[in-house]
């Protein structure tokens, strides 16, 4: 029965106190209970209570003058009912500038300060409300992206298994084709050996035939117009024939001896067919070797991508293979998450601002920052690096890029997957 009355008395008395002792918060009220004397909060001095807020600084910590500008390091508490309370340096009390939205800092300056706390509070509450809506929407989108991430992950795993099967199959083909290639090459080599032997035999018999012929038959062979005389022209014609014959023969021989691929001895269909079959086998082997190389690289890249840390729920996986651009002044920036950051100038020159390094947030929020390292070296400076801070938003976009230190870049990347339910309790303020 007495309870409501008691509460009213307590509230009334605290209001009286806090109005009487200007510039203190409710939590500090206990130090300023009206007694005969006041103990400086740092315990250094005991002074009569009527010296509190008497515009003369008695305590070294400034605690006796919370509501005046008397102490150099004092601070004044703006209660700002309806908005957010905060401290201002007590030097700003009665300086003719309205600092507290409840006008409490200008109680004796004749400056007409308006109490704007209610409006500010309303505006802030509306803003927080819309931020909360955005946070809720962000969290819903995040959930969708996590679910999409699960499917993408399964997809990639299946893709990896398929590629591995293709690679195994190519390996089997390669084993067979390598054997076939070696067999075909050996066959051609054997046929060429036989051919060299045959050519040498033919050449020897041709030479011995000429050597064994009688002078009359040689004369008869040279006398092509059958006039019984040998002209220089007739002799030269025959010599040219012989030289040509020898040249062709020695070149063929060279082809065989030097194993020049693709050259055939005339009139040898078996060798020709064997060379063609060997060429076909080599081409087939090359084709399968190239395919093996391509699939092998694909598997390696995919394994590397899948080994990346995409967050506890793989919520960042959807960023895989995506890039985000932003133009800031004369530069065009591009962030390709888990890959690299680049800067392109108006002239079109592209510079690497770092390659994917690691997550770099604080131990509690590891996934709130990304580090891209070892970019293009800066002239007379370090290599370019970029720290990307992830903030919660309903869209995924690169929001800002700055260069606070030479060749050291910082970027803000907004995405729903950076939204955390805890932001609701924290008031999301700086995050959204
Ligand atoms: C380029 C850009 C700048 C950087 C300078 C350093 O102009 O990459 O961001 O500061 O080089 O020389």
XYZ file of N, CA and C in Angstrom, residues 185-196 251-264 271 275 279:
87
model
N 56.560 -46.394 -82.582
C 57.871 -45.778 -82.853
C 58.905 -46.862 -83.115
N 58.810 -47.924 -82.327
C 59.752 -49.030 -82.470
C 59.592 -49.677 -83.844
N 58.331 -49.817 -84.257
C 58.015 -50.437 -85.550
C 58.642 -49.615 -86.675
N 58.461 -48.290 -86.615
C 59.013 -47.417 -87.653
C 60.538 -47.534 -87.663
N 61.132 -47.549 -86.471
C 62.595 -47.653 -86.389
C 63.084 -48.932 -87.064
N 62.385 -50.033 -86.786
C 62.801 -51.316 -87.352
C 62.684 -51.283 -88.871
N 61.563 -50.720 -89.371
C 61.365 -50.654 -90.820
C 62.409 -49.772 -91.477
N 62.787 -48.702 -90.781
C 63.789 -47.801 -91.351
C 65.151 -48.475 -91.422
N 65.459 -49.278 -90.427
C 66.718 -50.025 -90.441
C 66.749 -50.941 -91.650
N 65.629 -51.627 -91.853
C 65.530 -52.546 -92.996
C 65.716 -51.786 -94.296
N 65.087 -50.591 -94.358
C 65.130 -49.777 -95.566
C 66.548 -49.318 -95.882
N 67.301 -48.946 -94.825
C 68.683 -48.495 -95.035
C 69.484 -49.654 -95.648
N 70.073 -38.101 -100.125
C 69.122 -37.374 -99.273
C 68.172 -38.354 -98.597
N 67.707 -39.312 -99.352
C 66.818 -40.325 -98.768
C 67.521 -41.073 -97.651
N 68.776 -41.318 -97.966
C 69.551 -42.030 -96.954
C 69.651 -41.206 -95.677
N 69.917 -39.904 -95.908
C 70.042 -39.010 -94.751
C 68.743 -38.995 -93.950
N 67.614 -39.010 -94.671
C 66.311 -39.014 -93.997
C 66.213 -40.220 -93.090
N 66.592 -41.346 -93.618
C 66.470 -42.584 -92.843
C 67.468 -42.613 -91.699
N 68.750 -42.262 -92.064
C 69.778 -42.343 -91.023
C 69.494 -41.347 -89.889
N 69.075 -40.113 -90.282
C 68.826 -39.084 -89.263
C 67.447 -39.207 -88.651
N 66.654 -40.147 -89.064
C 65.287 -40.346 -88.572
C 64.482 -39.043 -88.556
N 64.509 -38.332 -89.706
C 63.709 -37.109 -89.790
C 62.252 -37.524 -89.897
N 61.387 -37.144 -88.938
C 60.014 -37.617 -88.993
C 59.270 -37.047 -90.194
N 58.388 -37.804 -90.735
C 57.552 -37.330 -91.822
C 58.164 -37.517 -93.199
N 59.445 -37.877 -93.298
C 60.056 -38.094 -94.609
C 60.048 -39.589 -94.924
N 59.681 -39.858 -96.132
C 59.550 -41.270 -96.483
C 60.463 -41.645 -97.628
N 56.583 -48.859 -94.873
C 57.174 -47.858 -93.989
C 56.263 -46.633 -93.879
N 54.788 -45.139 -90.506
C 55.056 -43.765 -90.046
C 53.733 -43.053 -89.782
N 52.502 -41.493 -86.327
C 52.138 -40.071 -86.179
C 50.764 -39.946 -85.550
